[in-house]
Amino acid sequence: MRKFYTFILLALTSLISACQTPVDKSALINSNPKSILILPMVNNSTEVKFPEALLAIQSSQIVSEAGYYTFSPYIIKKFFADNGYHEAQEIHDIPLEQLRKIFGVDAVLYPVLENFGTKYKVLLSSSGATVSGKLMDTHTGEIIWKDSATAEKASVGLLDALIAQIADSLTDTASNFSIVAINDLLTPTPQKGLAPGHRSPERTSTPK
């Protein structure tokens, strides 16, 4: 039953792809980073709990499959914790030059959870997530890519709100949408996501 509702929720996300504004990838393409360090996600939402580990794993997998070298999120989190950094915002505040010296990467990704959760009103419920991210060139200190993505579902009317509450009791709706949002943010497509990296099949003609 859980898998059924998860499938339904993810199927609904086809609605979020309409009317998207293409993201500018020119600076990223010109910078042509080979390796990307993905920092832990900062939570700017009102919800204390969110699928941090799941989003970190998903982000790392997407960036790797896009053709960039990256690190295991577990190794990154442990490294920072061992060095006294336990909060994502503290890690985001570390100077870019210092991150380059430590990890030797070409770029650093700063992911942020802007909105997350399910909100209920009398005849309206809304579940979803908004994530944003910026990619900084460690050699120049410039932002070479930035974007945001939202995945959400609104239910209007007493029956729809009741159905939404039942579905939310069977599966973590907001968590599902946060995964959809991070995929929409990072996965290379003509309009959204990162540009294909140097290891991507789309760039087989580029020297490795």
C-alpha positions in Angstrom: 0.0 0.0 0.0 2.9 2.4 0.8 4.4 1.7 -2.6 1.1 2.4 -4.3 0.7 5.8 -2.7 4.4 6.7 -3.3 3.9 5.9 -7.0 0.8 8.1 -7.1 2.5 11.0 -5.5 5.6 10.8 -7.8 3.3 10.5 -10.8 1.7 13.8 -9.8 5.0 15.5 -10.2 4.6 15.6 -13.9 2.6 18.7 -13.2 5.5 20.6 -11.8 7.5 20.4 -15.0 5.2 22.7 -16.9 6.2 26.4 -17.5 9.7 26.0 -16.1 12.1 28.8 -16.7 15.4 27.4 -18.2 18.3 27.8 -15.8 21.5 29.6 -17.1 24.2 27.0 -17.4 26.7 29.0 -19.4 29.0 29.9 -16.4 29.1 26.2 -15.3 29.9 25.0 -18.8 32.7 27.6 -19.1 34.1 26.7 -15.7 34.0 23.0 -16.6 34.6 21.6 -13.1 35.6 17.9 -12.8 34.9 17.4 -9.1 32.1 18.8 -6.9 32.0 18.8 -3.1 28.3 18.6 -1.9 27.9 20.2 1.5 25.3 19.1 4.1 21.9 20.6 3.4 20.9 23.7 5.4 17.3 23.5 6.7 15.5 26.9 6.4 12.1 25.4 6.6 9.9 25.4 9.7 10.1 21.6 10.1 12.8 20.4 12.5 12.9 16.9 11.0 13.5 16.2 7.3 15.1 13.3 5.4 18.6 14.7 5.5 20.5 11.5 5.0 18.3 10.4 2.1 18.6 13.8 0.4 22.4 13.7 0.8 22.6 10.3 -0.8 20.3 11.2 -3.6 22.2 14.4 -4.3 25.5 12.6 -4.4 24.1 9.9 -6.8 22.7 12.5 -9.2 25.9 14.6 -9.3 28.0 11.4 -9.9 25.7 10.1 -12.6 25.8 13.6 -14.2 29.5 13.0 -14.8 31.3 14.7 -11.9 33.6 13.2 -9.3 32.2 13.6 -5.8 32.5 12.2 -2.2 30.4 9.9 -0.2 28.0 12.0 2.0 28.8 9.8 5.0 32.5 10.5 4.7 31.9 14.2 4.3 29.6 14.4 7.3 32.0 12.4 9.5 34.9 14.5 8.5 33.2 17.7 9.5 31.9 16.2 12.7 35.4 14.9 13.6 36.6 18.5 13.2 33.9 20.1 15.3 31.4 21.1 12.7 27.9 19.6 13.5 25.6 22.1 12.0 25.1 22.5 8.2 25.1 26.3 8.4 28.5 26.3 10.1 29.8 24.2 7.3 28.3 26.5 4.7 30.2 29.4 6.4 33.6 27.8 6.0 35.7 29.9 3.5 35.6 28.5 0.0 39.4 28.7 -0.2 39.7 26.5 2.9 37.4 23.8 1.4 39.5 23.8 -1.8 42.7 23.3 0.1 41.2 20.4 2.2 39.3 18.5 -0.5 41.0 19.7 -3.7 37.7 20.1 -5.6 36.9 22.4 -8.5 33.5 23.4 -7.2 31.3 23.3 -4.1 27.5 22.8 -4.0 25.6 24.6 -1.3 22.1 22.9 -1.0 19.3 24.5 1.0 15.9 23.2 2.0 13.7 26.2 1.7 10.3 24.7 2.5 9.2 21.3 3.7 6.1 19.6 5.1 2.4 19.2 5.0 0.0 22.0 5.9 -3.6 21.5 6.7 -6.5 24.0 6.7 -10.2 23.6 6.8 -10.7 22.7 3.2 -7.2 22.7 1.9 -4.0 20.7 2.4 -0.7 21.2 0.8 2.3 18.9 0.8 5.6 19.6 -0.8 9.2 20.8 -0.6 11.3 23.5 -2.1 15.1 23.1 -2.5 17.7 25.5 -3.8 21.3 25.3 -4.5 24.3 27.3 -5.7 27.6 26.0 -7.2 30.8 28.0 -6.6 34.0 27.7 -8.4 36.8 27.1 -5.9 39.4 28.7 -8.1 37.6 32.0 -8.8 35.1 32.2 -5.9 32.3 32.9 -8.4 28.8 31.4 -8.5 28.7 29.3 -11.6 25.2 27.9 -11.3 22.2 28.4 -9.1 18.6 27.4 -9.2 15.6 26.2 -7.1 12.9 23.5 -7.5 9.6 22.9 -6.0 7.5 19.8 -5.9 4.1 20.0 -4.2 0.5 18.8 -4.3 -2.5 20.8 -3.1 -5.9 19.2 -2.3 -9.0 21.4 -2.3 -12.3 20.4 -0.8 -13.4 18.3 2.1 -13.1 14.9 0.3 -9.7 15.7 -1.2 -8.4 16.9 2.2 -9.6 13.7 3.8 -7.9 11.6 1.1 -4.7 13.5 1.5 -4.7 12.9 5.3 -5.2 9.2 4.7 -2.4 9.1 2.2 -0.1 11.0 4.5 -0.7 8.5 7.2 0.5 5.7 4.9 3.5 7.4 3.5 5.7 10.4 4.2 4.4 12.7 1.5 6.7 15.7 2.1 9.7 13.4 2.1 8.7 12.0 -1.3 8.3 15.4 -2.7 11.7 16.5 -1.3 13.3 13.7 -3.3 11.4 14.8 -6.4 12.5 18.4 -5.9 16.2 17.5 -5.5 16.0 15.4 -8.6 14.4 18.3 -10.5 17.1 20.7 -9.1 20.2 18.7 -10.1 19.4 16.2 -12.8 20.7 17.5 -16.2 17.9 18.3 -18.6 17.6 20.9 -21.4 15.8 23.3 -19.0 16.9 22.4 -15.5 19.7 20.8 -13.5 23.4 20.8 -13.9 25.2 20.7 -17.2 26.6 17.2 -18.0 30.0 16.7 -16.5 33.2 15.5 -18.2 32.4 11.8 -17.5 28.9 12.0 -18.9 28.1 9.9 -22.0 26.8 13.2 -23.4 30.3 14.5 -23.5 32.3 11.5 -24.7 34.2 13.6 -27.1 35.6 15.8 -24.3 39.1 14.6 -23.1 39.0 13.0 -19.7 
